[in-house]
XYZ file of C-alpha atoms in Angstrom:
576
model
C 37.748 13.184 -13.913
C 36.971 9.994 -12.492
C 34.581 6.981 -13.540
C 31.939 5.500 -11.264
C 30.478 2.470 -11.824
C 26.784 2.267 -12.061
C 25.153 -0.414 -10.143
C 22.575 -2.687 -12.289
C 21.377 -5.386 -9.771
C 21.129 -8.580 -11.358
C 17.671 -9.660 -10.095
C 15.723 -6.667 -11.479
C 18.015 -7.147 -15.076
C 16.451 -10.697 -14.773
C 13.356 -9.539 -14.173
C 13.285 -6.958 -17.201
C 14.901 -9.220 -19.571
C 12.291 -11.939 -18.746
C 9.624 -9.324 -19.729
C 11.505 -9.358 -23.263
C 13.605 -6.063 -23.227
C 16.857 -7.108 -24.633
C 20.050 -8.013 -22.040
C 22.129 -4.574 -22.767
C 18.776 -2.569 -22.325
C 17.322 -4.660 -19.424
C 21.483 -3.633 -17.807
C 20.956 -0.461 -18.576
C 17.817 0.472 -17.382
C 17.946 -0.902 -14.274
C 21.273 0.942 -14.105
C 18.889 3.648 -14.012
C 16.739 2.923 -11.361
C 13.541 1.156 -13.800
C 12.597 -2.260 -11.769
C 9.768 -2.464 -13.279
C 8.808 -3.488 -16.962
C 5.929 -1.449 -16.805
C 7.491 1.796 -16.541
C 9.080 1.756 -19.881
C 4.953 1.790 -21.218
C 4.927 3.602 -24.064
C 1.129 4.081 -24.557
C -0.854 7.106 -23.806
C -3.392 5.003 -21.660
C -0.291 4.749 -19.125
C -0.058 8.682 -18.941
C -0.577 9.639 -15.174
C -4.337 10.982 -15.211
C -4.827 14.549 -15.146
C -7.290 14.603 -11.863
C -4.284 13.644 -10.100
C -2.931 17.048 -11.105
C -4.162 19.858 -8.626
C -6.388 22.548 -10.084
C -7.248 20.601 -13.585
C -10.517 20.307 -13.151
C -11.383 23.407 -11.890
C -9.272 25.196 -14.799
C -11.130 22.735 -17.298
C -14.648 24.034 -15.694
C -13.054 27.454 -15.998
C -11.991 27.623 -19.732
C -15.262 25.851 -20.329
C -17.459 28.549 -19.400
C -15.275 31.218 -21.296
C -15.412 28.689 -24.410
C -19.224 28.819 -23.839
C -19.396 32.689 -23.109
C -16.994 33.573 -26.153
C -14.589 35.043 -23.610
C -10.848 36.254 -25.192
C -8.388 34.143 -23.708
C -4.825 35.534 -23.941
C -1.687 33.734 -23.004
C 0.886 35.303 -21.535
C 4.101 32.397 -22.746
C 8.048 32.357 -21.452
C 10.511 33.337 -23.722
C 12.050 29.676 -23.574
C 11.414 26.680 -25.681
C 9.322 25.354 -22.956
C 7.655 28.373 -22.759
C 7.320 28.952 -26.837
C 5.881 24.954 -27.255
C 3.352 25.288 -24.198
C 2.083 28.531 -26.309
C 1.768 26.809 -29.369
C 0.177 23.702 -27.760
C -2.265 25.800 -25.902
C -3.407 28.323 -28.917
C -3.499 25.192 -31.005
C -5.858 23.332 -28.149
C -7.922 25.956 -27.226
C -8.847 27.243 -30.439
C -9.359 22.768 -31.385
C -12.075 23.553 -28.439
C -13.545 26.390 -29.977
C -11.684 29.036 -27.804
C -11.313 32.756 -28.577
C -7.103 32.654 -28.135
C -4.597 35.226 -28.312
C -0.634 35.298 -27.077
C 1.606 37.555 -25.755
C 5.362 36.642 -24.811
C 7.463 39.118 -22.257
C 10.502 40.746 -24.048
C 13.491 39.486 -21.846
C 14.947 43.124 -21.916
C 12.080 44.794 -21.467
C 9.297 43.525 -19.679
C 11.275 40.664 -17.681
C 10.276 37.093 -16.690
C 6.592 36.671 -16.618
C 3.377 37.778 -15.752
C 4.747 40.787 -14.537
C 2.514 44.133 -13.675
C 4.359 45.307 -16.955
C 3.057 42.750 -18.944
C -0.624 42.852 -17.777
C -0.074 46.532 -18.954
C 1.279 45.503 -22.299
C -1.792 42.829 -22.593
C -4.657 44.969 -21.817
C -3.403 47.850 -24.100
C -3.162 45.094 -27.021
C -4.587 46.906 -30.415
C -7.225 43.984 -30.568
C -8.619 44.836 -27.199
C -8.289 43.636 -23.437
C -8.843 39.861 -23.351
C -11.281 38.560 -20.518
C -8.073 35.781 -19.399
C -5.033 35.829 -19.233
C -3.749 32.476 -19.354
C 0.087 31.635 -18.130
C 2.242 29.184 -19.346
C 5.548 28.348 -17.895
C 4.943 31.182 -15.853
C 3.307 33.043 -13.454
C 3.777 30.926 -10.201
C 5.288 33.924 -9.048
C 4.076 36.911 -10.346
C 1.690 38.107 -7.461
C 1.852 41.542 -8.065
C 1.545 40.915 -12.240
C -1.693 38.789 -11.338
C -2.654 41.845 -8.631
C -2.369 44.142 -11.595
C -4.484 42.451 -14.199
C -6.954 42.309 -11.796
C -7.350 46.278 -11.100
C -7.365 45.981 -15.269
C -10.527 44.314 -15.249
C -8.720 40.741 -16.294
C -9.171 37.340 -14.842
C -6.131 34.727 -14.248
C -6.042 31.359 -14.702
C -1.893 29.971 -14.267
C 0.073 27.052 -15.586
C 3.213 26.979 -14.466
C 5.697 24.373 -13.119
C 8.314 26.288 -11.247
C 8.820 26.191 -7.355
C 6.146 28.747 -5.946
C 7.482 31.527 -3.318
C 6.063 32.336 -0.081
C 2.605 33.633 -1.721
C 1.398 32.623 -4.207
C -1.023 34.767 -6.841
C -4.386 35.524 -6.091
C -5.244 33.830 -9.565
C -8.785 32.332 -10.100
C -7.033 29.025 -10.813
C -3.650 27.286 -10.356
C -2.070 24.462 -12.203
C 1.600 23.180 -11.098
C 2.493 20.201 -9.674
C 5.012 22.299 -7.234
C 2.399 24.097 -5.759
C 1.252 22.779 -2.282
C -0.877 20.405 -1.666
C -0.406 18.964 -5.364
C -0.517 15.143 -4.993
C 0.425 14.288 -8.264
C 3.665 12.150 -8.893
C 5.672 13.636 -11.249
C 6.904 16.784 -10.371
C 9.332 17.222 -13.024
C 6.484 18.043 -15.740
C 7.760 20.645 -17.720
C 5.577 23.876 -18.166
C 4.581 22.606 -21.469
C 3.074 19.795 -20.099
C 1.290 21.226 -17.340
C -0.873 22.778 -20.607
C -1.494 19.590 -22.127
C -2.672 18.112 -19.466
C -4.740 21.512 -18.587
C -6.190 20.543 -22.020
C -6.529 16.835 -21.825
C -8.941 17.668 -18.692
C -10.580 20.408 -20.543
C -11.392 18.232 -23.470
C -12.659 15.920 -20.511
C -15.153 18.390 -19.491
C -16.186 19.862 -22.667
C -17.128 15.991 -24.085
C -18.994 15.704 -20.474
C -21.269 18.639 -21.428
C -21.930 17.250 -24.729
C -19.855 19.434 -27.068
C -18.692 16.562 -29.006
C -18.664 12.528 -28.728
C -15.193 10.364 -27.725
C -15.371 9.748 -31.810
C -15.076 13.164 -32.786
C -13.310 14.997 -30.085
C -9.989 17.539 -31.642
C -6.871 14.956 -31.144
C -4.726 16.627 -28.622
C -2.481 13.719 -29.542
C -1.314 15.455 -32.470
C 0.438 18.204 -30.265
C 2.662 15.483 -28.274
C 5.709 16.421 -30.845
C 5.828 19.938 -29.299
C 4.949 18.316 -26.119
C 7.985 15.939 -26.099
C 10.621 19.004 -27.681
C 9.610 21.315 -24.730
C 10.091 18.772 -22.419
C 13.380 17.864 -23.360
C 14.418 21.089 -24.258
C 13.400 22.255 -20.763
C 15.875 20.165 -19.477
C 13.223 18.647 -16.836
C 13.876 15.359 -15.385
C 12.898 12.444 -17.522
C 10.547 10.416 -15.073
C 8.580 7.719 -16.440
C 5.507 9.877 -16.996
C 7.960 12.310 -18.847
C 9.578 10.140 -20.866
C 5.906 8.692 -22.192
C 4.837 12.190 -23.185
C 8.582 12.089 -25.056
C 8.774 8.785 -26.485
C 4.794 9.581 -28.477
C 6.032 12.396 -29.239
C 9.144 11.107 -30.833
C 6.802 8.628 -32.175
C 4.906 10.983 -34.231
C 8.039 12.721 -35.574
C 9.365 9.268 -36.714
C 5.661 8.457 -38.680
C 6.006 11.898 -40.698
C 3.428 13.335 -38.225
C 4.356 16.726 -36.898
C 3.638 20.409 -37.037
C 5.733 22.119 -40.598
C 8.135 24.213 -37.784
C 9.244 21.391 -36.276
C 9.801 19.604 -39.631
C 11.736 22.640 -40.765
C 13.673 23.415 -37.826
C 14.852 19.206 -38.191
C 15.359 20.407 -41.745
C 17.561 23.170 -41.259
C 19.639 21.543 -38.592
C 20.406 18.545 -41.006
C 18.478 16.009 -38.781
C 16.697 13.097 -40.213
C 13.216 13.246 -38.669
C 12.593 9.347 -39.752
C 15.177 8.921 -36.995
C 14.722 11.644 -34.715
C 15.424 11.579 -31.174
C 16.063 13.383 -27.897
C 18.872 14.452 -28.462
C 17.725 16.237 -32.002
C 15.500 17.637 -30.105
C 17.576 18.632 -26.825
C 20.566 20.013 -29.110
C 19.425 21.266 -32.714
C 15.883 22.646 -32.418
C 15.430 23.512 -28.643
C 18.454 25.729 -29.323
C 17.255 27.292 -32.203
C 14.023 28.317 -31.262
C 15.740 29.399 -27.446
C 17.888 31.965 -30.000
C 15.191 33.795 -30.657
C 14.081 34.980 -26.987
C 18.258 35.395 -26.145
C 18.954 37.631 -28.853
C 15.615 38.487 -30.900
C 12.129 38.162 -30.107
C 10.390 34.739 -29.604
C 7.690 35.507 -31.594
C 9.543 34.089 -34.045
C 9.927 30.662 -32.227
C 6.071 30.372 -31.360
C 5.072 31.290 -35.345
C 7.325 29.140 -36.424
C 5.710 26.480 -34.325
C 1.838 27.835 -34.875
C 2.002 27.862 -38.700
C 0.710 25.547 -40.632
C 1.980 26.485 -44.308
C 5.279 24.836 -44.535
C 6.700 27.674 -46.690
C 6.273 29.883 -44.217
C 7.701 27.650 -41.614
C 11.298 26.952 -43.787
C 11.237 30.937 -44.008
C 11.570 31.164 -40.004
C 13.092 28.295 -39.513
C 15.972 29.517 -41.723
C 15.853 32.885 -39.645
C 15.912 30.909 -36.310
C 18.716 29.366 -37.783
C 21.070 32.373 -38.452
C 19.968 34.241 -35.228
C 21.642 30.791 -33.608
C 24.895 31.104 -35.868
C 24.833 34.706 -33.826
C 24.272 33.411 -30.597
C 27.107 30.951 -30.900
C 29.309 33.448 -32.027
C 28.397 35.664 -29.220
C 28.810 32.467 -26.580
C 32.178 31.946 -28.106
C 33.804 34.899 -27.397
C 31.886 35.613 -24.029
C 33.463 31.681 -22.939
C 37.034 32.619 -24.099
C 36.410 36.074 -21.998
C 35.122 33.945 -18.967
C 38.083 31.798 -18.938
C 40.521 34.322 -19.037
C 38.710 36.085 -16.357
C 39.259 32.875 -13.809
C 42.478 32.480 -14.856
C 43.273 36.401 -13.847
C 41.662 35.000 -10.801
C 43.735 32.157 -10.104
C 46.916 33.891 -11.215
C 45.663 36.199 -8.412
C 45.176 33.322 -5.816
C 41.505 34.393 -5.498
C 40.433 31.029 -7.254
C 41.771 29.043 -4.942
C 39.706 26.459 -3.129
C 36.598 28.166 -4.660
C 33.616 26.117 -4.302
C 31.870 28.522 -7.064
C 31.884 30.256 -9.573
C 30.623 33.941 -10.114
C 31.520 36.388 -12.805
C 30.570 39.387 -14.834
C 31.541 41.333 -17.002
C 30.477 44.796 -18.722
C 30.656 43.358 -22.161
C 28.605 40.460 -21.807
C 25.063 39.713 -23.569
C 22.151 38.922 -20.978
C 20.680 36.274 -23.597
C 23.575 34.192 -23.268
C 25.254 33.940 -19.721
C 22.597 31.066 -19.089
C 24.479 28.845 -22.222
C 27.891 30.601 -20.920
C 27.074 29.475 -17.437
C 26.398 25.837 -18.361
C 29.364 25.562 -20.123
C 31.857 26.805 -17.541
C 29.793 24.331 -14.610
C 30.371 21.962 -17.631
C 34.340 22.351 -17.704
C 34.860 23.255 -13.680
C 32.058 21.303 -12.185
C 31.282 24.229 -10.152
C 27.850 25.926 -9.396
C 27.697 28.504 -11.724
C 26.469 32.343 -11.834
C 27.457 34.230 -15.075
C 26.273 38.226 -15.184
C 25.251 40.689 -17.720
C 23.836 44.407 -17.798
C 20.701 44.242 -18.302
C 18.707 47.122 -20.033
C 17.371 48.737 -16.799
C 20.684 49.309 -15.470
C 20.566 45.912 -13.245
C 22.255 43.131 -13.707
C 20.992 40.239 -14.954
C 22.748 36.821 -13.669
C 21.822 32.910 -15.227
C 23.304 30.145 -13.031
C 23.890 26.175 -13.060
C 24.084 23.990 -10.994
C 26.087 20.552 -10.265
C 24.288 17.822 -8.135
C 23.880 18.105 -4.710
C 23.451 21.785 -4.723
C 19.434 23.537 -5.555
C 20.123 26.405 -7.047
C 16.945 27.825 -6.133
C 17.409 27.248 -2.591
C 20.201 28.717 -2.415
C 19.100 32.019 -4.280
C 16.257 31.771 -1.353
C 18.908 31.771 1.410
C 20.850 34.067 -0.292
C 17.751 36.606 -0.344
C 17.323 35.855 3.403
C 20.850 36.541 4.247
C 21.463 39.740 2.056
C 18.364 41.649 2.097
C 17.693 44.137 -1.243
C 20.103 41.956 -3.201
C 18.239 39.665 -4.963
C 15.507 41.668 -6.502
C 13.781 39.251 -8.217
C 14.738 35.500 -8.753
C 13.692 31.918 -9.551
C 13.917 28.351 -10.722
C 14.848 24.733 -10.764
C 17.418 22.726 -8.855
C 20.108 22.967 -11.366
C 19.261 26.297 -13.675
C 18.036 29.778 -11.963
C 17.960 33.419 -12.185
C 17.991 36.333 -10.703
C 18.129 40.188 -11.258
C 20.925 41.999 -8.365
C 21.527 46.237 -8.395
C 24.133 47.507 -10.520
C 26.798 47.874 -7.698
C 26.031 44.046 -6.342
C 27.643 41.401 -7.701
C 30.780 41.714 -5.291
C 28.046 41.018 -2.728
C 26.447 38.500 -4.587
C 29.841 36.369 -5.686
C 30.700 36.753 -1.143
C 27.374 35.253 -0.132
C 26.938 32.448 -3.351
C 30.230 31.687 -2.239
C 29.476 31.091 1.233
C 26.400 28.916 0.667
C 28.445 26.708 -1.914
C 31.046 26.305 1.121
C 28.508 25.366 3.598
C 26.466 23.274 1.221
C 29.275 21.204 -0.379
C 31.459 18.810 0.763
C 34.871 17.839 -1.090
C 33.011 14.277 -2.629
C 29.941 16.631 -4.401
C 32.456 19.225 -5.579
C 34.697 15.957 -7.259
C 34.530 15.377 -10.942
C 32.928 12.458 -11.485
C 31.098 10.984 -14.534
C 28.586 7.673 -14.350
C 29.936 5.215 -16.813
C 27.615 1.698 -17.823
C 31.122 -0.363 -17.825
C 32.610 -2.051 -21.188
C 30.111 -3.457 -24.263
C 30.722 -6.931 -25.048
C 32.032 -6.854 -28.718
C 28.893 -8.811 -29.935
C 27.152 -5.501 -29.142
C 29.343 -3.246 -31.077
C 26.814 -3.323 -33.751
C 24.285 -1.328 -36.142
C 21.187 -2.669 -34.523
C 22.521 -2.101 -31.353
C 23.362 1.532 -32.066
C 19.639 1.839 -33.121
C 17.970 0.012 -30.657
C 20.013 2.979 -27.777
C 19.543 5.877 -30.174
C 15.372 5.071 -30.609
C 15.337 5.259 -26.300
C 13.906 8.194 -24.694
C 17.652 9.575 -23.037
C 17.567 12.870 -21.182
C 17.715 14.709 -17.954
C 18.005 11.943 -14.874
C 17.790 9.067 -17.489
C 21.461 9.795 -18.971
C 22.108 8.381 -22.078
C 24.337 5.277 -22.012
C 28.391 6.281 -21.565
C 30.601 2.779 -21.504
C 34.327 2.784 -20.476
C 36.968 0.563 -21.846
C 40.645 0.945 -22.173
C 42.266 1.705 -25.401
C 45.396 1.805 -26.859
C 45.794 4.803 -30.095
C 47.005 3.196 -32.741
C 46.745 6.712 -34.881
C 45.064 9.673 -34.456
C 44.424 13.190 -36.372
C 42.299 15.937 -36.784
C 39.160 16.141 -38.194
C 38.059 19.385 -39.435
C 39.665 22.170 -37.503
C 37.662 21.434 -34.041
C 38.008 17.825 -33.688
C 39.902 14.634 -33.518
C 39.511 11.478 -35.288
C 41.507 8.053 -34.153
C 42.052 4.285 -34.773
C 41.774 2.037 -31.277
C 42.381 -0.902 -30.085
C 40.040 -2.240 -26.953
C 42.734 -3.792 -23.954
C 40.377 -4.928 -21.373
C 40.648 -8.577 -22.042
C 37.349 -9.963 -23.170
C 37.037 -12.308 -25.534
C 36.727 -10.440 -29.407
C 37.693 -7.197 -27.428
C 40.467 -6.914 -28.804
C 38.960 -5.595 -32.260
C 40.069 -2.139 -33.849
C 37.140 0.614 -33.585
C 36.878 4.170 -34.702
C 36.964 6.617 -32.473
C 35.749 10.470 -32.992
C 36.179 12.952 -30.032
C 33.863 16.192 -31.104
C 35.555 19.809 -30.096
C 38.602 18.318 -29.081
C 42.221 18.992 -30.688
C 44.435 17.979 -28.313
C 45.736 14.065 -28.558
C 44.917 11.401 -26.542
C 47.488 9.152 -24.610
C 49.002 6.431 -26.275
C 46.800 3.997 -23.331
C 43.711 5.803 -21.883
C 40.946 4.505 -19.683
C 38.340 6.148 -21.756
C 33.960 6.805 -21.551
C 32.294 7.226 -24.481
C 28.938 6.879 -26.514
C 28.180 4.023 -29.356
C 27.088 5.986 -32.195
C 26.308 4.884 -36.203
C 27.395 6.585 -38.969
C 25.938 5.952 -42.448
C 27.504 7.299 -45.464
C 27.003 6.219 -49.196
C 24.675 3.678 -47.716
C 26.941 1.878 -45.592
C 26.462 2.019 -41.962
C 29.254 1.858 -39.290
C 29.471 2.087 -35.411
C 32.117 4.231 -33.747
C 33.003 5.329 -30.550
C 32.084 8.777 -29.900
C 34.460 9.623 -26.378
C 32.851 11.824 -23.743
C 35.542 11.719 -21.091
C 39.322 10.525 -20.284
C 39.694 9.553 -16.941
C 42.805 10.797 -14.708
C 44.602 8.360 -14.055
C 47.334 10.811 -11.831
């Protein structure tokens, strides 16, 4: 591991500061690429407008006519959190608007990933009847032959969906996704949850247009920006400026008391405080919850949990969410151990060596969980990262992550090119994909993921490195301080803040059985430095050097009413 330095030009953190953001933050952000005050705008009337976003309007003049016609309207959701809060938001906006709305969410071993011909099957033999829509969320960018087949079914398509589109795209009567082609609008990193909100921001626009209702009395879309802001940062999406917005009202809402009774009860069970709530709450102790339920069990749970509005009900799954996620870490435990055994066999064997990435399956493994499994090991060997499971149908199902520098998806795509009949289905992001191979190919697939990872990255990419903000003047080693970081919008692409000082232990222990607790003292000169700080290093037992060079987080802790900073470490550099 090694620490780089991230550049803050002093002109722009001149320019931000004189717009009143405060020195460490001004640093900071333009650290982070903001050079212009404006961009950290935290009002709605700053939200990119949705005409800029390709097919809007002619979805909104769509789902306007079925509103008007009492057409059914069924959405087909992804068994994500993304995909489980773009459900909820759209039920909960279309039926605001009057609509006729329905849902329907694939069964990962089942049906598969999205609008697939088995799924149009499964939606027009619904008890209640075939709906006249089907509308896709997080989804269906690629499912030509699933939008083929609700056609022959007498069924209409209109998708939302943010993914990178194949070749071909679906013969659907309307499209929605800033990826597609020909999309002008700026932020392509809108998660699929907010492709729906704004698909209902510009259907509310065209409903008030043909006199439905007045500006005064129109339904408050605003009021779904809390599941708006957890899909978005549970999607892992990059946090633009327009995405951060969405998040930050979002977080706003939670912070005011406002928010749907699952999301209050999913804060709840994860001991969060939702006065204080932020994006990493969201990020890592509900987005994982409610992801549980499609790994292991049946998201259904995660989108009632989200729809309901009786806030007994919502504790009740939210306390079920919860122990299906006690499973699923259990499960991810073992499956990591297994994993790291496996590439130590591997090295033992010298067929680690020089590997530029990292493929493996095993027999044993759950398909819910090799995406969490796969993060963790790109995590640990900052490698690209393919894990592999059996999947129900006798294929095998494989999650990958990436490292930057190398697009997973592209690489799936020249993978397909190069080894035809191998990938039989696949799709993505940049840095998390998937893909479905035959029984007898992951020998294949490990050779050719291989070879692209050789061609596609050089020795600097495949380097450990982590961005670090430098030291924090001692004067900024504070509660308010603390706050004032913690109440920012953090995420994907906007990395929370990581400082690096030097430390000397002065004593050190364990804390619980998983982590480590120690007293420091800061050595890199500056005046006041020189202070003692706490310093708590979660899931780590083994003891730090006497002198380290280390990164880590500023954190507050408040027990019996007294609040205290700490350091909370993230990395030790190697200083071999």
């Amino acid at each position: 591991m090694r620490f780089v330095l991230r550049d803050a030009p002093p002109r722009i953190v001149h320019r931000l500061q004189g717009a009143g953001i405060h020195p460490l933050l001004a640093r900071l952000l333009a650290a982070r690429g903001v050079d212009n005050p404006a961009e950290m705008e935290a009002e709605l009337s700053a939200l990119l407008p949705p005409a800029l976003l390709k097919g809007t309007e002619h979805a909104a003049r769509i789902l306007a006519d079925a509103i008007a016609r009492g057409d059914a309207l069924c959405i087909v959701a992804d068994y994500d959190c993304d995909g489980a809060t773009a459900c909820a938001v759209g039920l909960r906006g279309l039926r605001m608007m009057g609509a006729r709305a329905s849902y329907v969410v694939p069964n990962r071993f089942t049906t598969g990933y999205g609008l697939s011909p088995a799924v149009a099957d499964l939606v027009a033999q619904r008890p209640e009847g075939r709906p006249d829509w089907i509308v896709t969320v997080d989804n269906g960018i690629a499912s030509v032959d699933g939008v083929a087949r609700a056609h022959q079914l007498g069924m209409r398509v209109l998708v939302t969906d943010h993914h990178l589109p194949g070749p071909l795209l679906p013969e659907a009567e309307a499209i929605v996704n800033p990826n597609q082609p020909g999309c002008p609008f700026p932020s392509k990193n809108l998660a699929g949850v907010g492709v729906m909100f704004y698909v209902l921001l510009a259907l509310r626009a065209e409903l008030r247009a043909r006199g439905a209702f007045t500006a005064a009395a129109q339904p408050r879309l605003d009021s779904l920006l809390d599941l708006v802001a957890l899909g978005t940062v549970a999607d892992v999406v990059r946090l633009d400026a327009n995405n951060r917005l969405l998040v930050a009202q979002g977080l706003k809402r939670m912070r005011a008391g406002r928010m749907q009774p699952g999301l209050r009860a999913l804060l709840g069970v994860a001991g969060r405080d939702a006065n204080y709530a932020s994006a990493f709450d969201l990020g890592f102790a509900v987005g994982p919850r409610i992801n549980a339920a499609g790994r292991l069990a049946d998201m259904t749970l995660g989108i009632e949990c989200l729809l309901t509005d009786d806030p007994e009900q919502a504790l009740h799954l939210a306390q079920t969410l919860d122990a299906i996620n006690r499973e699923r870490r259990g499960i991810e435990s073992t499956m990591r151990e297994q994993a790291q055994e496996a590439l130590v066999r591997l090295q033992q064997q010298g067929e680690a060596t020089d590997r530029a990435a990292i493929s493996l399956f095993s027999a044993d493994w759950h398909e819910g969980v090799v995406g969490i499994v796969a993060g963790r090991l790109k995590e640990i060997h900052h490698r690209p990262t393919f894990v592999f499971a059996p999947g129900t149908d006798g294929c095998l199902r494989g999650s990958g992550r990436s490292i930057a520098g190398f697009h997973l998806r592209d690489a799936l795509d020249l993978i397909s090119k190069r080894e035809p009949g191998l990938l039989l289905r696949f799709g993505g992001h940049a840095a998390a994909s998937g893909c479905t191979i035959p029984a007898d190919g992951f020998a294949r697939f490990a050779a050719a993921f291989e070879g692209v990872a050789q061609e596609w990255l050089s020795p600097e990419l495949l380097a450990c490195k982590l961005e670090v903000d430098g030291d924090l003047p001692p004067e900024w080693f504070a509660p308010e301080v603390a706050q004032l970081l913690q109440s920012q919008v953090w995420g994907q692409g906007f990395t929370a803040p990581v400082f690096a000082s030097r430390i000397e232990v002065l004593q050190q222990g364990q804390l619980g059985s998983n982590h480590l607790k120690a007293r420091v003292r800061v050595l890199d000169g500056s005046p006041g430095s020189s202070m003692m700080r706490d310093l708590v290093a979660w899931n780590r037992t083994d003891f730090l050097p006497v002198q380290a060079h280390v990164a880590w987080r500023l954190d507050s802790n408040t027990w019996q009413g007294r609040t205290q900073v700490r350091m909370v470490l993230e990395a030790v550099e190697d200083m071999g």
